[in-house]
Amino acid sequence: MSGSLFPKAFTYYTRTGSRVNGVWTSAGSVSFMAYGSIQPASARDFEALPEGRTDRGMIKIYTDADLHVSSRGSNAPGDIVAWHGRNWEVVARFDNDNGLLPHVKYLATETEAQP
């Protein structure tokens, strides 16, 4: 199951590491493949972004993959999705079980972080 009507394969990276004295210290990343639909975000999607994330490009991802979401105060950064030659950090998750096609909608902002 892909969580969307027209799924395509995409690669995402889960970064490993820990916080040392409050600073994220990377230990690398692990790549995974998932299926879903990735689209540019709409103006309405920007309203759902966490504060301080609205100055970057954004995409929305429809999938049933369990992606890690970046949030303030968390122990790890969000997953990075590779799409159209750029990296996008997952920053929000919205579950949707409408009875027809259960899926998850993620929002991801463009990032310079490397997987």
GROMACS .gro file of N, CA and C in nm:
model
  345
    1MET      N    1   0.086  -0.119   0.000
    1MET     CA    2   0.000   0.000   0.000
    1MET      C    3   0.089   0.123   0.000
    2SER      N    4   0.052   0.221  -0.074
    2SER     CA    5   0.136   0.339  -0.090
    2SER      C    6   0.078   0.464  -0.026
    3GLY      N    7  -0.049   0.464   0.005
    3GLY     CA    8  -0.108   0.584   0.062
    3GLY      C    9  -0.148   0.687  -0.042
    4SER      N   10  -0.135   0.655  -0.169
    4SER     CA   11  -0.177   0.748  -0.273
    4SER      C   12  -0.224   0.670  -0.395
    5LEU      N   13  -0.297   0.737  -0.483
    5LEU     CA   14  -0.352   0.671  -0.601
    5LEU      C   15  -0.247   0.639  -0.706
    6PHE      N   16  -0.148   0.724  -0.722
    6PHE     CA   17  -0.045   0.705  -0.824
    6PHE      C   18   0.094   0.707  -0.760
    7PRO      N   19   0.128   0.600  -0.690
    7PRO     CA   20   0.254   0.600  -0.615
    7PRO      C   21   0.377   0.590  -0.705
    8LYS      N   22   0.482   0.656  -0.660
    8LYS     CA   23   0.613   0.645  -0.723
    8LYS      C   24   0.714   0.622  -0.612
    9ALA      N   25   0.822   0.555  -0.646
    9ALA     CA   26   0.927   0.529  -0.548
    9ALA      C   27   1.002   0.659  -0.516
   10PHE      N   28   1.039   0.675  -0.391
   10PHE     CA   29   1.126   0.785  -0.351
   10PHE      C   30   1.220   0.736  -0.242
   11THR      N   31   1.331   0.804  -0.227
   11THR     CA   32   1.430   0.768  -0.127
   11THR      C   33   1.424   0.866  -0.011
   12TYR      N   34   1.433   0.811   0.109
   12TYR     CA   35   1.444   0.898   0.226
   12TYR      C   36   1.553   0.846   0.317
   13TYR      N   37   1.605   0.935   0.399
   13TYR     CA   38   1.718   0.904   0.485
   13TYR      C   39   1.682   0.933   0.630
   14THR      N   40   1.709   0.836   0.715
   14THR     CA   41   1.695   0.855   0.859
   14THR      C   42   1.834   0.881   0.914
   15ARG      N   43   1.851   0.997   0.976
   15ARG     CA   44   1.982   1.033   1.030
   15ARG      C   45   1.998   0.973   1.169
   16THR      N   46   2.114   0.919   1.193
   16THR     CA   47   2.144   0.861   1.323
   16THR      C   48   2.243   0.950   1.396
   17GLY      N   49   2.241   0.943   1.527
   17GLY     CA   50   2.331   1.023   1.608
   17GLY      C   51   2.266   1.054   1.741
   18SER      N   52   2.317   1.156   1.807
   18SER     CA   53   2.263   1.195   1.937
   18SER      C   54   2.298   1.341   1.965
   19ARG      N   55   2.236   1.394   2.068
   19ARG     CA   56   2.268   1.531   2.110
   19ARG      C   57   2.377   1.525   2.216
   20VAL      N   58   2.481   1.605   2.193
   20VAL     CA   59   2.591   1.616   2.288
   20VAL      C   60   2.594   1.762   2.333
   21ASN      N   61   2.565   1.785   2.460
   21ASN     CA   62   2.557   1.921   2.513
   21ASN      C   63   2.459   2.007   2.433
   22GLY      N   64   2.348   1.947   2.392
   22GLY     CA   65   2.243   2.019   2.321
   22GLY      C   66   2.266   2.037   2.173
   23VAL      N   67   2.377   1.986   2.119
   23VAL     CA   68   2.408   2.000   1.978
   23VAL      C   69   2.398   1.863   1.911
   24TRP      N   70   2.323   1.854   1.799
   24TRP     CA   71   2.308   1.728   1.728
   24TRP      C   72   2.443   1.685   1.671
   25THR      N   73   2.484   1.565   1.702
   25THR     CA   74   2.607   1.507   1.650
   25THR      C   75   2.570   1.388   1.563
   26SER      N   76   2.594   1.401   1.436
   26SER     CA   77   2.554   1.299   1.341
   26SER      C   78   2.647   1.179   1.345
   27ALA      N   79   2.588   1.061   1.329
   27ALA     CA   80   2.665   0.938   1.318
   27ALA      C   81   2.641   0.875   1.181
   28GLY      N   82   2.585   0.952   1.089
   28GLY     CA   83   2.557   0.902   0.955
   28GLY      C   84   2.408   0.896   0.928
   29SER      N   85   2.371   0.818   0.827
   29SER     CA   86   2.230   0.802   0.794
   29SER      C   87   2.209   0.666   0.728
   30VAL      N   88   2.083   0.626   0.726
   30VAL     CA   89   2.043   0.500   0.664
   30VAL      C   90   1.938   0.534   0.559
   31SER      N   91   1.955   0.484   0.437
   31SER     CA   92   1.859   0.515   0.332
   31SER      C   93   1.752   0.407   0.321
   32PHE      N   94   1.632   0.450   0.283
   32PHE     CA   95   1.518   0.361   0.265
   32PHE      C   96   1.445   0.403   0.138
   33MET      N   97   1.369   0.312   0.082
   33MET     CA   98   1.284   0.344  -0.031
   33MET      C   99   1.139   0.327   0.012
   34ALA      N  100   1.055   0.418  -0.031
   34ALA     CA  101   0.912   0.412  -0.001
   34ALA      C  102   0.835   0.449  -0.128
   35TYR      N  103   0.705   0.431  -0.123
   35TYR     CA  104   0.619   0.467  -0.235
   35TYR      C  105   0.516   0.570  -0.189
   36GLY      N  106   0.489   0.665  -0.275
   36GLY     CA  107   0.391   0.766  -0.243
   36GLY      C  108   0.385   0.871  -0.352
   37SER      N  109   0.321   0.980  -0.321
   37SER     CA  110   0.307   1.092  -0.414
   37SER      C  111   0.368   1.216  -0.349
   38ILE      N  112   0.460   1.280  -0.420
   38ILE     CA  113   0.523   1.403  -0.372
   38ILE      C  114   0.481   1.516  -0.465
   39GLN      N  115   0.437   1.628  -0.404
   39GLN     CA  116   0.387   1.741  -0.481
   39GLN      C  117   0.434   1.871  -0.418
   40PRO      N  118   0.441   1.977  -0.498
   40PRO     CA  119   0.469   2.108  -0.437
   40PRO      C  120   0.357   2.144  -0.340
   41ALA      N  121   0.391   2.215  -0.237
   41ALA     CA  122   0.291   2.255  -0.136
   41ALA      C  123   0.211   2.376  -0.184
   42SER      N  124   0.092   2.388  -0.131
   42SER     CA  125   0.005   2.502  -0.163
   42SER      C  126   0.021   2.609  -0.055
   43ALA      N  127  -0.035   2.725  -0.080
   43ALA     CA  128  -0.031   2.833   0.019
   43ALA      C  129  -0.099   2.789   0.148
   44ARG      N  130  -0.203   2.711   0.136
   44ARG     CA  131  -0.275   2.663   0.256
   44ARG      C  132  -0.187   2.571   0.340
   45ASP      N  133  -0.102   2.491   0.275
   45ASP     CA  134  -0.011   2.403   0.347
   45ASP      C  135   0.087   2.483   0.433
   46PHE      N  136   0.129   2.600   0.383
   46PHE     CA  137   0.222   2.682   0.459
   46PHE      C  138   0.164   2.723   0.594
   47GLU      N  139   0.033   2.739   0.601
   47GLU     CA  140  -0.032   2.778   0.727
   47GLU      C  141  -0.016   2.671   0.834
   48ALA      N  142   0.005   2.546   0.793
   48ALA     CA  143   0.018   2.435   0.888
   48ALA      C  144   0.161   2.416   0.936
   49LEU      N  145   0.254   2.492   0.879
   49LEU     CA  146   0.394   2.474   0.918
   49LEU      C  147   0.422   2.523   1.058
   50PRO      N  148   0.515   2.458   1.128
   50PRO     CA  149   0.558   2.510   1.257
   50PRO      C  150   0.621   2.648   1.239
   51GLU      N  151   0.613   2.729   1.341
   51GLU     CA  152   0.669   2.863   1.337
   51GLU      C  153   0.818   2.858   1.302
   52GLY      N  154   0.863   2.950   1.220
   52GLY     CA  155   1.003   2.957   1.182
   52GLY      C  156   1.039   2.871   1.063
   53ARG      N  157   0.942   2.806   1.000
   53ARG     CA  158   0.970   2.718   0.886
   53ARG      C  159   0.907   2.771   0.756
   54THR      N  160   0.850   2.890   0.760
   54THR     CA  161   0.774   2.938   0.644
   54THR      C  162   0.858   3.012   0.542
   55ASP      N  163   0.988   3.025   0.564
   55ASP     CA  164   1.072   3.100   0.471
   55ASP      C  165   1.146   3.010   0.373
   56ARG      N  166   1.109   2.883   0.366
   56ARG     CA  167   1.175   2.787   0.279
   56ARG      C  168   1.076   2.727   0.182
   57GLY      N  169   1.129   2.664   0.076
   57GLY     CA  170   1.043   2.590  -0.014
   57GLY      C  171   0.982   2.472   0.060
   58MET      N  172   0.869   2.423   0.012
   58MET     CA  173   0.801   2.315   0.082
   58MET      C  174   0.734   2.221  -0.015
   59ILE      N  175   0.731   2.093   0.024
   59ILE     CA  176   0.659   1.990  -0.051
   59ILE      C  177   0.565   1.917   0.043
   60LYS      N  178   0.468   1.846  -0.016
   60LYS     CA  179   0.383   1.757   0.063
   60LYS      C  180   0.401   1.616   0.009
   61ILE      N  181   0.400   1.521   0.101
   61ILE     CA  182   0.426   1.382   0.068
   61ILE      C  183   0.309   1.299   0.119
   62TYR      N  184   0.246   1.223   0.029
   62TYR     CA  185   0.137   1.133   0.067
   62TYR      C  186   0.192   0.991   0.060
   63THR      N  187   0.193   0.921   0.172
   63THR     CA  188   0.250   0.787   0.177
   63THR      C  189   0.198   0.715   0.301
   64ASP      N  190   0.223   0.586   0.309
   64ASP     CA  191   0.195   0.515   0.433
   64ASP      C  192   0.325   0.477   0.504
   65ALA      N  193   0.439   0.527   0.453
   65ALA     CA  194   0.568   0.506   0.520
   65ALA      C  195   0.570   0.585   0.650
   66ASP      N  196   0.638   0.532   0.749
   66ASP     CA  197   0.647   0.597   0.879
   66ASP      C  198   0.773   0.682   0.885
   67LEU      N  199   0.761   0.810   0.846
   67LEU     CA  200   0.876   0.900   0.843
   67LEU      C  201   0.893   0.969   0.978
   68HIS      N  202   1.018   0.996   1.015
   68HIS     CA  203   1.046   1.071   1.138
   68HIS      C  204   1.027   1.219   1.111
   69VAL      N  205   0.965   1.288   1.206
   69VAL     CA  206   0.933   1.430   1.191
   69VAL      C  207   1.022   1.512   1.283
   70SER      N  208   1.079   1.619   1.229
   70SER     CA  209   1.160   1.711   1.307
   70SER      C  210   1.069   1.797   1.394
   71SER      N  211   1.107   1.816   1.518
   71SER     CA  212   1.031   1.906   1.604
   71SER      C  213   1.124   1.966   1.707
   72ARG      N  214   1.087   2.083   1.753
   72ARG     CA  215   1.168   2.150   1.854
   72ARG      C  216   1.175   2.065   1.980
   73GLY      N  217   1.295   2.053   2.034
   73GLY     CA  218   1.312   1.980   2.158
   73GLY      C  219   1.322   1.829   2.141
   74SER      N  220   1.317   1.782   2.016
   74SER     CA  221   1.326   1.637   1.996
   74SER      C  222   1.472   1.594   2.002
   75ASN      N  223   1.492   1.464   2.018
   75ASN     CA  224   1.626   1.410   2.025
   75ASN      C  225   1.689   1.385   1.889
   76ALA      N  226   1.612   1.390   1.783
   76ALA     CA  227   1.666   1.362   1.650
   76ALA      C  228   1.598   1.450   1.546
   77PRO      N  229   1.670   1.483   1.440
   77PRO     CA  230   1.609   1.561   1.331
   77PRO      C  231   1.515   1.475   1.249
   78GLY      N  232   1.434   1.539   1.168
   78GLY     CA  233   1.342   1.466   1.081
   78GLY      C  234   1.415   1.397   0.967
   79ASP      N  235   1.347   1.301   0.906
   79ASP     CA  236   1.403   1.233   0.790
   79ASP      C  237   1.421   1.331   0.676
   80ILE      N  238   1.512   1.298   0.586
   80ILE     CA  239   1.535   1.379   0.468
   80ILE      C  240   1.486   1.301   0.347
   81VAL      N  241   1.401   1.365   0.267
   81VAL     CA  242   1.349   1.306   0.145
   81VAL      C  243   1.423   1.368   0.027
   82ALA      N  244   1.475   1.283  -0.061
   82ALA     CA  245   1.542   1.331  -0.182
   82ALA      C  246   1.438   1.339  -0.293
   83TRP      N  247   1.421   1.459  -0.349
   83TRP     CA  248   1.321   1.478  -0.455
   83TRP      C  249   1.367   1.590  -0.547
   84HIS      N  250   1.369   1.564  -0.674
   84HIS     CA  251   1.408   1.659  -0.778
   84HIS      C  252   1.546   1.721  -0.752
   85GLY      N  253   1.639   1.638  -0.706
   85GLY     CA  254   1.776   1.683  -0.686
   85GLY      C  255   1.799   1.771  -0.565
   86ARG      N  256   1.700   1.780  -0.477
   86ARG     CA  257   1.713   1.862  -0.356
   86ARG      C  258   1.676   1.778  -0.234
   87ASN      N  259   1.715   1.826  -0.118
   87ASN     CA  260   1.684   1.758   0.007
   87ASN      C  261   1.576   1.833   0.083
   88TRP      N  262   1.482   1.756   0.140
   88TRP     CA  263   1.367   1.812   0.208
   88TRP      C  264   1.355   1.746   0.346
   89GLU      N  265   1.353   1.825   0.453
   89GLU     CA  266   1.341   1.771   0.589
   89GLU      C  267   1.194   1.765   0.630
   90VAL      N  268   1.152   1.649   0.677
   90VAL     CA  269   1.013   1.628   0.718
   90VAL      C  270   0.988   1.703   0.849
   91VAL      N  271   0.885   1.793   0.848
   91VAL     CA  272   0.860   1.879   0.963
   91VAL      C  273   0.719   1.869   1.021
   92ALA      N  274   0.628   1.801   0.951
   92ALA     CA  275   0.491   1.789   1.004
   92ALA      C  276   0.427   1.661   0.950
   93ARG      N  277   0.334   1.607   1.029
   93ARG     CA  278   0.262   1.484   0.993
   93ARG      C  279   0.114   1.502   1.021
   94PHE      N  280   0.031   1.456   0.926
   94PHE     CA  281  -0.114   1.461   0.942
   94PHE      C  282  -0.171   1.326   0.899
   95ASP      N  283  -0.230   1.252   0.994
   95ASP     CA  284  -0.291   1.123   0.963
   95ASP      C  285  -0.429   1.145   0.903
   96ASN      N  286  -0.462   1.065   0.801
   96ASN     CA  287  -0.592   1.076   0.737
   96ASN      C  288  -0.647   0.936   0.712
   97ASP      N  289  -0.753   0.903   0.783
   97ASP     CA  290  -0.820   0.774   0.763
   97ASP      C  291  -0.963   0.803   0.723
   98ASN      N  292  -0.981   0.835   0.596
   98ASN     CA  293  -1.113   0.873   0.547
   98ASN      C  294  -1.199   0.751   0.510
   99GLY      N  295  -1.147   0.631   0.536
   99GLY     CA  296  -1.222   0.510   0.505
   99GLY      C  297  -1.205   0.463   0.363
  100LEU      N  298  -1.160   0.550   0.275
  100LEU     CA  299  -1.142   0.515   0.135
  100LEU      C  300  -0.997   0.477   0.106
  101LEU      N  301  -0.906   0.564   0.142
  101LEU     CA  302  -0.764   0.542   0.118
  101LEU      C  303  -0.685   0.599   0.236
  102PRO      N  304  -0.671   0.521   0.344
  102PRO     CA  305  -0.596   0.571   0.460
  102PRO      C  306  -0.453   0.608   0.418
  103HIS      N  307  -0.405   0.721   0.466
  103HIS     CA  308  -0.271   0.764   0.432
  103HIS      C  309  -0.222   0.867   0.532
  104VAL      N  310  -0.098   0.904   0.515
  104VAL     CA  311  -0.038   1.009   0.597
  104VAL      C  312   0.011   1.118   0.502
  105LYS      N  313  -0.015   1.242   0.540
  105LYS     CA  314   0.037   1.356   0.465
  105LYS      C  315   0.148   1.416   0.550
  106TYR      N  316   0.264   1.429   0.490
  106TYR     CA  317   0.378   1.493   0.555
  106TYR      C  318   0.408   1.623   0.484
  107LEU      N  319   0.457   1.720   0.558
  107LEU     CA  320   0.511   1.843   0.500
  107LEU      C  321   0.661   1.841   0.522
  108ALA      N  322   0.736   1.883   0.422
  108ALA     CA  323   0.881   1.886   0.432
  108ALA      C  324   0.932   2.017   0.374
  109THR      N  325   1.030   2.076   0.439
  109THR     CA  326   1.088   2.202   0.393
  109THR      C  327   1.227   2.176   0.335
  110GLU      N  328   1.262   2.258   0.237
  110GLU     CA  329   1.394   2.244   0.175
  110GLU      C  330   1.502   2.268   0.278
  111THR      N  331   1.607   2.187   0.271
  111THR     CA  332   1.715   2.199   0.368
  111THR      C  333   1.849   2.183   0.298
  112GLU      N  334   1.951   2.242   0.357
  112GLU     CA  335   2.087   2.222   0.309
  112GLU      C  336   2.152   2.104   0.378
  113ALA      N  337   2.085   2.048   0.478
  113ALA     CA  338   2.139   1.933   0.550
  113ALA      C  339   2.158   1.817   0.454
  114GLN      N  340   2.263   1.745   0.474
  114GLN     CA  341   2.292   1.628   0.391
  114GLN      C  342   2.252   1.501   0.464
  115PRO      N  343   2.202   1.405   0.388
  115PRO     CA  344   2.165   1.278   0.453
  115PRO      C  345   2.286   1.203   0.503
   0.00000   0.00000   0.00000
